[in-house]
Short mmCIF file of C-alpha atoms in Angstrom, two decimals:
data_model
loop_
_atom_site.label_atom_id
_atom_site.label_comp_id
_atom_site.label_asym_id
_atom_site.label_seq_id
_atom_site.Cartn_x
_atom_site.Cartn_y
_atom_site.Cartn_z
CA UNK A 1 9.20 -23.56 26.76
CA UNK A 2 6.26 -21.25 27.41
CA UNK A 3 4.81 -20.62 30.83
CA UNK A 4 1.52 -22.53 30.69
CA UNK A 5 -0.22 -20.08 32.97
CA UNK A 6 0.53 -16.97 30.91
CA UNK A 7 -2.31 -15.39 28.94
CA UNK A 8 -2.86 -17.02 25.58
CA UNK A 9 -1.67 -14.04 23.57
CA UNK A 10 1.71 -14.09 25.34
CA UNK A 11 2.93 -17.45 24.05
CA UNK A 12 1.41 -17.00 20.59
CA UNK A 13 3.33 -13.75 19.94
CA UNK A 14 5.40 -15.15 17.04
CA UNK A 15 2.29 -15.48 14.85
CA UNK A 16 0.00 -12.54 15.69
CA UNK A 17 -1.46 -12.08 12.24
CA UNK A 18 -2.44 -15.73 11.97
CA UNK A 19 -4.02 -16.57 15.30
CA UNK A 20 -5.37 -13.35 16.73
CA UNK A 21 -8.84 -14.89 16.62
CA UNK A 22 -7.73 -17.50 19.13
CA UNK A 23 -7.04 -14.75 21.66
CA UNK A 24 -10.41 -13.05 21.66
CA UNK A 25 -12.28 -13.12 24.95
CA UNK A 26 -16.04 -13.31 25.09
CA UNK A 27 -18.30 -11.60 27.55
CA UNK A 28 -20.79 -13.93 29.18
CA UNK A 29 -24.33 -12.65 29.63
CA UNK A 30 -25.94 -13.25 33.00
CA UNK A 31 -28.47 -16.02 33.19
CA UNK A 32 -31.18 -16.77 35.68
CA UNK A 33 -29.80 -20.27 36.26
CA UNK A 34 -26.20 -19.29 37.05
CA UNK A 35 -24.41 -21.81 39.26
CA UNK A 36 -21.09 -20.81 40.83
CA UNK A 37 -18.60 -23.70 40.91
CA UNK A 38 -15.31 -23.38 42.82
CA UNK A 39 -14.30 -26.90 43.86
CA UNK A 40 -14.11 -30.40 42.41
CA UNK A 41 -17.01 -31.61 44.51
CA UNK A 42 -19.16 -28.70 43.42
CA UNK A 43 -18.45 -29.43 39.77
CA UNK A 44 -19.24 -33.14 40.17
CA UNK A 45 -22.55 -32.20 41.79
CA UNK A 46 -23.37 -29.54 39.19
CA UNK A 47 -22.79 -31.92 36.29
CA UNK A 48 -25.10 -34.43 37.93
CA UNK A 49 -27.91 -31.95 38.55
CA UNK A 50 -27.66 -29.55 35.58
CA UNK A 51 -30.80 -28.89 33.58
CA UNK A 52 -31.52 -27.00 30.35
CA UNK A 53 -30.52 -23.34 30.56
CA UNK A 54 -28.11 -23.78 33.47
CA UNK A 55 -24.81 -21.93 33.29
CA UNK A 56 -22.03 -23.53 35.32
CA UNK A 57 -19.67 -20.63 36.06
CA UNK A 58 -16.34 -22.14 37.05
CA UNK A 59 -13.87 -20.36 39.25
CA UNK A 60 -10.17 -20.13 38.43
CA UNK A 61 -9.39 -23.56 39.90
CA UNK A 62 -7.27 -25.54 39.69
CA UNK A 63 -9.66 -28.45 39.27
CA UNK A 64 -8.26 -31.98 39.35
CA UNK A 65 -10.08 -33.44 36.36
CA UNK A 66 -11.67 -36.86 36.09
CA UNK A 67 -15.15 -35.38 35.60
CA UNK A 68 -17.72 -37.70 34.02
CA UNK A 69 -21.39 -37.37 33.09
CA UNK A 70 -23.94 -39.39 31.12
CA UNK A 71 -27.00 -37.85 29.50
CA UNK A 72 -26.33 -34.17 30.20
CA UNK A 73 -28.96 -32.47 28.02
CA UNK A 74 -29.74 -28.90 27.22
CA UNK A 75 -32.04 -27.83 24.40
CA UNK A 76 -31.62 -25.71 21.29
CA UNK A 77 -33.23 -22.77 23.11
CA UNK A 78 -31.60 -23.50 26.47
CA UNK A 79 -28.15 -25.04 26.12
CA UNK A 80 -26.14 -25.95 29.19
CA UNK A 81 -22.98 -23.83 29.46
CA UNK A 82 -19.80 -24.78 31.30
CA UNK A 83 -17.35 -21.89 31.33
CA UNK A 84 -14.35 -20.45 33.07
CA UNK A 85 -14.10 -16.75 33.97
CA UNK A 86 -12.83 -15.60 30.55
CA UNK A 87 -10.62 -16.66 27.64
CA UNK A 88 -7.74 -14.62 29.10
CA UNK A 89 -8.25 -16.06 32.60
CA UNK A 90 -9.59 -19.57 32.04
CA UNK A 91 -10.56 -22.15 34.63
CA UNK A 92 -7.49 -24.36 35.08
CA UNK A 93 -7.67 -28.16 35.10
CA UNK A 94 -4.61 -30.14 36.17
CA UNK A 95 -5.89 -33.64 35.63
CA UNK A 96 -2.79 -35.62 36.61
CA UNK A 97 -3.43 -39.33 35.97
CA UNK A 98 -7.00 -38.74 34.79
CA UNK A 99 -8.69 -37.17 31.78
CA UNK A 100 -10.08 -33.66 32.06
CA UNK A 101 -13.78 -34.16 31.41
CA UNK A 102 -15.88 -36.77 29.61
CA UNK A 103 -19.52 -36.18 28.65
CA UNK A 104 -21.37 -39.20 27.26
CA UNK A 105 -24.60 -38.91 25.23
CA UNK A 106 -24.65 -35.18 25.88
CA UNK A 107 -26.67 -32.72 23.81
CA UNK A 108 -26.73 -28.94 23.41
CA UNK A 109 -23.65 -28.32 25.54
CA UNK A 110 -21.34 -25.29 25.35
CA UNK A 111 -17.87 -25.50 26.91
CA UNK A 112 -15.62 -22.45 26.96
CA UNK A 113 -12.71 -20.73 28.68
CA UNK A 114 -10.94 -23.79 30.07
CA UNK A 115 -7.21 -24.51 30.31
CA UNK A 116 -6.56 -28.23 30.63
CA UNK A 117 -2.93 -29.19 31.24
CA UNK A 118 -0.85 -32.17 32.29
CA UNK A 119 -3.52 -34.84 31.84
CA UNK A 120 -2.41 -38.46 31.47
CA UNK A 121 -5.64 -39.14 29.58
CA UNK A 122 -7.47 -37.02 27.03
CA UNK A 123 -8.39 -33.41 27.77
CA UNK A 124 -12.05 -33.25 26.70
CA UNK A 125 -14.06 -36.28 25.56
CA UNK A 126 -17.53 -36.36 24.01
CA UNK A 127 -19.02 -39.63 22.82
CA UNK A 128 -22.15 -41.70 22.30
CA UNK A 129 -21.19 -44.34 24.85
CA UNK A 130 -20.82 -46.91 22.07
CA UNK A 131 -24.59 -47.40 22.00
CA UNK A 132 -26.67 -45.13 19.78
CA UNK A 133 -24.62 -43.29 17.12
CA UNK A 134 -24.99 -39.53 17.23
CA UNK A 135 -26.79 -39.56 20.57
CA UNK A 136 -24.09 -37.02 21.45
CA UNK A 137 -24.86 -33.90 19.44
CA UNK A 138 -24.85 -30.12 19.27
CA UNK A 139 -21.57 -29.70 21.13
CA UNK A 140 -19.73 -26.35 21.12
CA UNK A 141 -16.17 -25.94 22.41
CA UNK A 142 -14.59 -22.49 22.23
CA UNK A 143 -11.75 -20.48 23.74
CA UNK A 144 -10.10 -23.47 25.37
CA UNK A 145 -6.40 -24.25 25.81
CA UNK A 146 -5.32 -27.87 26.06
CA UNK A 147 -1.69 -28.84 26.39
CA UNK A 148 0.56 -31.61 27.67
CA UNK A 149 -1.82 -34.57 27.45
CA UNK A 150 -0.56 -38.15 27.49
CA UNK A 151 2.12 -38.55 26.35
CA UNK A 152 1.53 -42.30 26.17
CA UNK A 153 -1.27 -44.28 24.56
CA UNK A 154 -3.92 -42.62 22.46
CA UNK A 155 -4.50 -39.55 24.62
CA UNK A 156 -6.01 -36.69 22.61
CA UNK A 157 -6.58 -33.06 23.47
CA UNK A 158 -10.19 -33.37 22.29
CA UNK A 159 -11.67 -36.79 21.53
CA UNK A 160 -15.01 -37.09 19.71
CA UNK A 161 -16.74 -40.41 18.96
CA UNK A 162 -20.16 -40.63 17.36
CA UNK A 163 -20.74 -36.88 17.68
CA UNK A 164 -22.97 -34.88 15.32
CA UNK A 165 -23.42 -31.13 14.86
CA UNK A 166 -20.32 -29.91 16.68
CA UNK A 167 -18.13 -26.82 16.64
CA UNK A 168 -14.58 -26.32 17.94
CA UNK A 169 -13.52 -22.68 17.65
CA UNK A 170 -10.77 -20.37 18.83
CA UNK A 171 -8.89 -23.06 20.73
CA UNK A 172 -5.17 -23.66 21.15
CA UNK A 173 -3.37 -26.99 21.42
CA UNK A 174 0.19 -28.00 22.22
CA UNK A 175 1.93 -31.28 23.10
CA UNK A 176 -0.86 -33.74 22.39
CA UNK A 177 -0.18 -37.46 22.88
CA UNK A 178 2.31 -39.58 20.95
CA UNK A 179 -0.48 -41.90 19.73
CA UNK A 180 -3.37 -39.45 19.89
CA UNK A 181 -4.29 -36.28 18.06
CA UNK A 182 -5.07 -32.75 19.14
CA UNK A 183 -8.58 -33.14 17.69
CA UNK A 184 -9.60 -36.73 16.96
CA UNK A 185 -13.00 -37.59 15.55
CA UNK A 186 -14.28 -41.14 15.00
CA UNK A 187 -17.60 -41.50 13.21
CA UNK A 188 -18.50 -37.81 13.44
CA UNK A 189 -20.60 -35.70 11.11
CA UNK A 190 -21.75 -32.14 10.47
CA UNK A 191 -19.03 -30.28 12.31
CA UNK A 192 -16.33 -27.66 12.06
CA UNK A 193 -12.91 -26.88 13.52
CA UNK A 194 -12.23 -23.18 12.99
CA UNK A 195 -9.74 -20.48 13.98
CA UNK A 196 -7.65 -22.83 16.11
CA UNK A 197 -3.88 -22.96 16.66
CA UNK A 198 -1.95 -26.25 16.77
CA UNK A 199 1.52 -25.73 18.19
CA UNK A 200 3.82 -28.74 17.90
CA UNK A 201 2.54 -32.16 18.89
CA UNK A 202 4.62 -35.13 19.94
CA UNK A 203 4.05 -37.43 17.00
CA UNK A 204 0.46 -37.95 15.87
CA UNK A 205 -1.44 -35.67 13.49
CA UNK A 206 -2.95 -32.45 14.75
CA UNK A 207 -6.46 -33.14 13.39
CA UNK A 208 -7.95 -36.44 12.29
CA UNK A 209 -11.46 -37.45 11.27
CA UNK A 210 -12.00 -41.13 10.47
CA UNK A 211 -14.27 -44.10 11.27
CA UNK A 212 -17.00 -43.02 8.85
CA UNK A 213 -16.76 -39.27 9.49
CA UNK A 214 -18.39 -36.98 6.94
CA UNK A 215 -19.41 -33.38 6.30
CA UNK A 216 -16.63 -31.86 8.41
CA UNK A 217 -14.81 -28.58 7.71
CA UNK A 218 -11.39 -27.51 9.05
CA UNK A 219 -11.09 -23.80 8.36
CA UNK A 220 -8.70 -20.90 9.10
CA UNK A 221 -6.47 -22.78 11.52
CA UNK A 222 -2.71 -22.59 12.02
CA UNK A 223 -0.56 -25.71 12.18
CA UNK A 224 2.97 -25.07 13.43
CA UNK A 225 5.44 -27.96 13.23
CA UNK A 226 2.91 -30.76 13.60
CA UNK A 227 5.31 -33.69 13.60
CA UNK A 228 2.75 -36.31 12.60
CA UNK A 229 1.17 -34.12 9.96
CA UNK A 230 -1.41 -31.36 9.93
CA UNK A 231 -4.72 -32.99 8.97
CA UNK A 232 -5.59 -36.65 8.42
CA UNK A 233 -8.63 -36.91 6.18
CA UNK A 234 -9.40 -40.51 7.15
CA UNK A 235 -7.14 -43.05 8.80
CA UNK A 236 -7.41 -46.61 10.06
CA UNK A 237 -10.26 -47.60 12.39
CA UNK A 238 -11.29 -50.92 13.89
CA UNK A 239 -14.57 -52.14 12.41
CA UNK A 240 -16.56 -51.99 15.70
CA UNK A 241 -15.82 -48.30 16.09
CA UNK A 242 -17.34 -47.03 12.84
CA UNK A 243 -20.48 -44.89 13.13
CA UNK A 244 -23.11 -45.83 12.25
CA UNK A 245 -21.39 -48.81 10.57
CA UNK A 246 -18.60 -49.36 8.03
CA UNK A 247 -19.77 -47.92 4.70
CA UNK A 248 -16.62 -48.40 2.69
CA UNK A 249 -14.76 -45.20 3.61
CA UNK A 250 -12.95 -43.69 6.57
CA UNK A 251 -13.96 -40.13 5.70
CA UNK A 252 -15.86 -38.35 2.97
CA UNK A 253 -17.06 -34.85 2.12
CA UNK A 254 -14.30 -33.23 4.18
CA UNK A 255 -13.30 -29.62 3.47
CA UNK A 256 -9.90 -28.18 4.39
CA UNK A 257 -9.76 -24.47 3.61
CA UNK A 258 -8.02 -21.25 4.58
CA UNK A 259 -5.45 -22.93 6.83
CA UNK A 260 -1.75 -22.21 7.25
CA UNK A 261 0.71 -25.09 7.65
CA UNK A 262 4.24 -24.26 8.82
CA UNK A 263 6.75 -27.11 8.76
CA UNK A 264 5.55 -30.50 9.96
CA UNK A 265 5.78 -33.84 8.18
CA UNK A 266 2.96 -33.18 5.72
CA UNK A 267 0.09 -30.74 5.47
CA UNK A 268 -2.81 -33.01 4.48
CA UNK A 269 -2.99 -36.81 4.41
CA UNK A 270 -5.84 -38.48 2.53
CA UNK A 271 -6.34 -42.00 3.96
CA UNK A 272 -9.27 -44.07 2.69
CA UNK A 273 -10.97 -40.80 1.88
CA UNK A 274 -13.86 -40.76 -0.56
CA UNK A 275 -14.03 -37.16 -1.67
CA UNK A 276 -12.39 -34.15 -0.02
CA UNK A 277 -11.70 -30.56 -1.00
CA UNK A 278 -8.43 -28.90 0.00
CA UNK A 279 -8.46 -25.28 -1.11
CA UNK A 280 -7.00 -21.85 -0.34
CA UNK A 281 -4.38 -23.12 2.11
CA UNK A 282 -0.83 -21.86 2.62
CA UNK A 283 1.77 -24.61 3.03
CA UNK A 284 5.21 -23.38 4.04
CA UNK A 285 8.34 -25.56 4.13
CA UNK A 286 6.87 -28.99 4.87
CA UNK A 287 9.52 -31.40 6.12
CA UNK A 288 8.56 -34.27 3.81
CA UNK A 289 5.46 -33.82 1.64
CA UNK A 290 2.69 -31.38 0.90
CA UNK A 291 0.14 -34.20 0.50
CA UNK A 292 -0.12 -37.95 0.97
CA UNK A 293 -2.62 -40.35 -0.65
CA UNK A 294 -2.86 -43.57 1.35
CA UNK A 295 -4.99 -46.67 1.86
CA UNK A 296 -4.60 -47.42 5.56
CA UNK A 297 -7.65 -49.72 5.76
CA UNK A 298 -6.83 -52.40 3.16
CA UNK A 299 -10.23 -54.18 3.13
CA UNK A 300 -11.64 -55.15 -0.26
CA UNK A 301 -15.04 -53.66 0.60
CA UNK A 302 -13.53 -50.19 1.06
CA UNK A 303 -13.19 -47.85 -1.89
CA UNK A 304 -9.65 -46.86 -2.79
CA UNK A 305 -8.65 -43.40 -1.59
CA UNK A 306 -10.10 -41.18 -4.28
CA UNK A 307 -11.71 -37.97 -5.55
CA UNK A 308 -9.59 -35.38 -3.77
CA UNK A 309 -9.67 -31.82 -5.12
CA UNK A 310 -6.59 -29.70 -4.44
CA UNK A 311 -7.17 -26.13 -5.59
CA UNK A 312 -5.90 -22.55 -5.15
CA UNK A 313 -3.27 -23.49 -2.58
CA UNK A 314 0.06 -21.75 -2.07
CA UNK A 315 2.89 -24.26 -1.56
CA UNK A 316 6.43 -23.10 -0.76
CA UNK A 317 9.04 -25.78 -0.16
CA UNK A 318 12.71 -26.76 -0.25
CA UNK A 319 14.28 -28.98 -2.88
CA UNK A 320 14.98 -31.78 -0.39
CA UNK A 321 11.32 -32.62 0.15
CA UNK A 322 10.29 -36.19 -0.64
CA UNK A 323 8.95 -37.67 -3.88
CA UNK A 324 8.29 -34.34 -5.52
CA UNK A 325 6.00 -33.35 -2.68
CA UNK A 326 3.26 -35.98 -3.13
CA UNK A 327 3.36 -39.44 -1.55
CA UNK A 328 1.09 -42.01 -3.24
CA UNK A 329 0.57 -45.34 -1.50
CA UNK A 330 -0.53 -48.66 -3.00
CA UNK A 331 -4.17 -49.58 -3.71
CA UNK A 332 -5.23 -45.95 -4.00
CA UNK A 333 -6.82 -44.15 -6.95
CA UNK A 334 -4.53 -41.15 -7.51
CA UNK A 335 -5.85 -40.77 -11.06
CA UNK A 336 -9.14 -39.48 -9.58
CA UNK A 337 -7.43 -36.55 -7.81
CA UNK A 338 -7.58 -33.14 -9.47
CA UNK A 339 -5.16 -30.22 -9.11
CA UNK A 340 -6.02 -26.68 -10.20
CA UNK A 341 -4.56 -23.17 -9.85
CA UNK A 342 -2.02 -24.03 -7.14
CA UNK A 343 1.25 -22.08 -6.88
CA UNK A 344 4.42 -24.12 -6.30
CA UNK A 345 7.72 -22.44 -5.40
CA UNK A 346 11.04 -23.99 -4.33
CA UNK A 347 12.86 -21.42 -2.18
CA UNK A 348 16.39 -22.81 -2.55
CA UNK A 349 16.17 -23.88 -6.20
CA UNK A 350 13.38 -22.13 -8.14
CA UNK A 351 14.17 -24.23 -11.21
CA UNK A 352 13.08 -27.28 -9.23
CA UNK A 353 9.65 -25.90 -8.39
CA UNK A 354 7.67 -28.39 -10.48
CA UNK A 355 5.99 -30.98 -8.23
CA UNK A 356 5.46 -34.61 -9.18
CA UNK A 357 1.67 -34.93 -9.42
CA UNK A 358 -0.42 -38.03 -10.19
CA UNK A 359 -2.57 -36.08 -12.66
CA UNK A 360 -1.98 -33.03 -14.82
CA UNK A 361 -2.71 -29.75 -13.09
CA UNK A 362 -5.00 -27.16 -14.62
CA UNK A 363 -3.69 -23.55 -14.59
CA UNK A 364 -0.94 -24.19 -12.06
CA UNK A 365 1.72 -21.53 -11.34
CA UNK A 366 5.27 -22.88 -11.15
CA UNK A 367 8.47 -21.25 -9.93
CA UNK A 368 7.25 -17.78 -8.97
CA UNK A 369 8.19 -16.31 -5.59
CA UNK A 370 4.98 -15.25 -3.81
CA UNK A 371 6.87 -12.50 -1.92
CA UNK A 372 5.59 -13.18 1.60
CA UNK A 373 5.73 -10.15 3.90
CA UNK A 374 7.52 -11.82 6.85
CA UNK A 375 7.23 -15.62 6.98
CA UNK A 376 9.64 -15.87 9.94
CA UNK A 377 7.04 -14.03 12.01
CA UNK A 378 4.10 -15.86 10.50
CA UNK A 379 3.06 -13.09 8.13
CA UNK A 380 2.21 -14.75 4.82
CA UNK A 381 0.45 -11.83 3.20
CA UNK A 382 1.46 -11.16 -0.39
CA UNK A 383 1.98 -7.79 -2.06
CA UNK A 384 -0.20 -6.37 -4.79
CA UNK A 385 0.78 -7.84 -8.11
CA UNK A 386 2.16 -11.05 -6.60
CA UNK A 387 1.60 -14.20 -8.68
CA UNK A 388 0.17 -15.64 -5.45
CA UNK A 389 -2.71 -13.18 -5.47
CA UNK A 390 -5.95 -15.12 -5.15
CA UNK A 391 -4.26 -18.19 -3.71
CA UNK A 392 -3.48 -19.43 -0.21
CA UNK A 393 -5.08 -18.90 3.17
CA UNK A 394 -5.44 -15.15 2.81
CA UNK A 395 -7.54 -15.54 -0.33
CA UNK A 396 -10.27 -17.77 1.10
CA UNK A 397 -13.56 -16.10 0.20
CA UNK A 398 -15.53 -14.78 3.15
#
């Protein structure tokens, strides 16, 4: 068990080549509207009074959590920043029975350099208050560490609902809730999760976007032993929670690219998805499947899960994985999925490297060892001349 107060780079040592970006500190330029915040009461007051351009500079803490604000608005030219001292020495939140921080109908907000731990509720929450979809927008979260949330209920490390134009970058997550995800988005659009590390959750998926989410990219992240799966493209959402309203899909136009999945139940789950691209990912020794195609919302007015593109991935597995690596549920449209240029290699029985796919793959590579440099230490680079050249996370075009 890692010491939660150690610098981020200390407990991510096993995978330096994969998640170095998550360890990079940022220098914070001085601003005329700097507000020093050292106590819980000061932070409550600052959130209530903040105006465009203000920079709330948090001390080391610990803060207790339970912070709540409605209508906190910066502007495109003058965002409101809430930041700890640095990525290496973040402001610590020990929320106890509360959530860390919830901002409702917020706009142009930047949150960085926080370490939220041991929260019974979710770590960070951004939402539209259930009123006007996408009234919460232009949200940036970077260089944050969130661990040990829940474990009960649907506690998530970061919960987004009705959020547009968002970015989550260079963050690290561990031990998210049994029924919640590390990053959970309901009815979100135009966003990205990039350069993040997901280190072993308790049961739910690491990342999930559902409830009408669209135009979201998950890029260059590391998923290490995510028990509930790496990424859920879609899911199952109650009708009142869709944004702006149910349109016949849980998620569409989702891109999953340049990620590395180590272990875990499955890398990517398509659930009531209407179009998604999964490309240039490295999937190493999944416990059960590489991919799942499901219909978790069985309504007749929802399209069957369809139109997934799975291309240029590097999939290394053992012969005891399930169903030839692809799980296809009822009432889906697996015939609309396309597979192209993926490499499939079974480490313990190369002759069993052929996956069981719902459609014929174009230009697939079967049974060739990619020759990873040091997978035990998270180094999945391939040598010159490897049949894996041009495939997997390391080959994602810049």
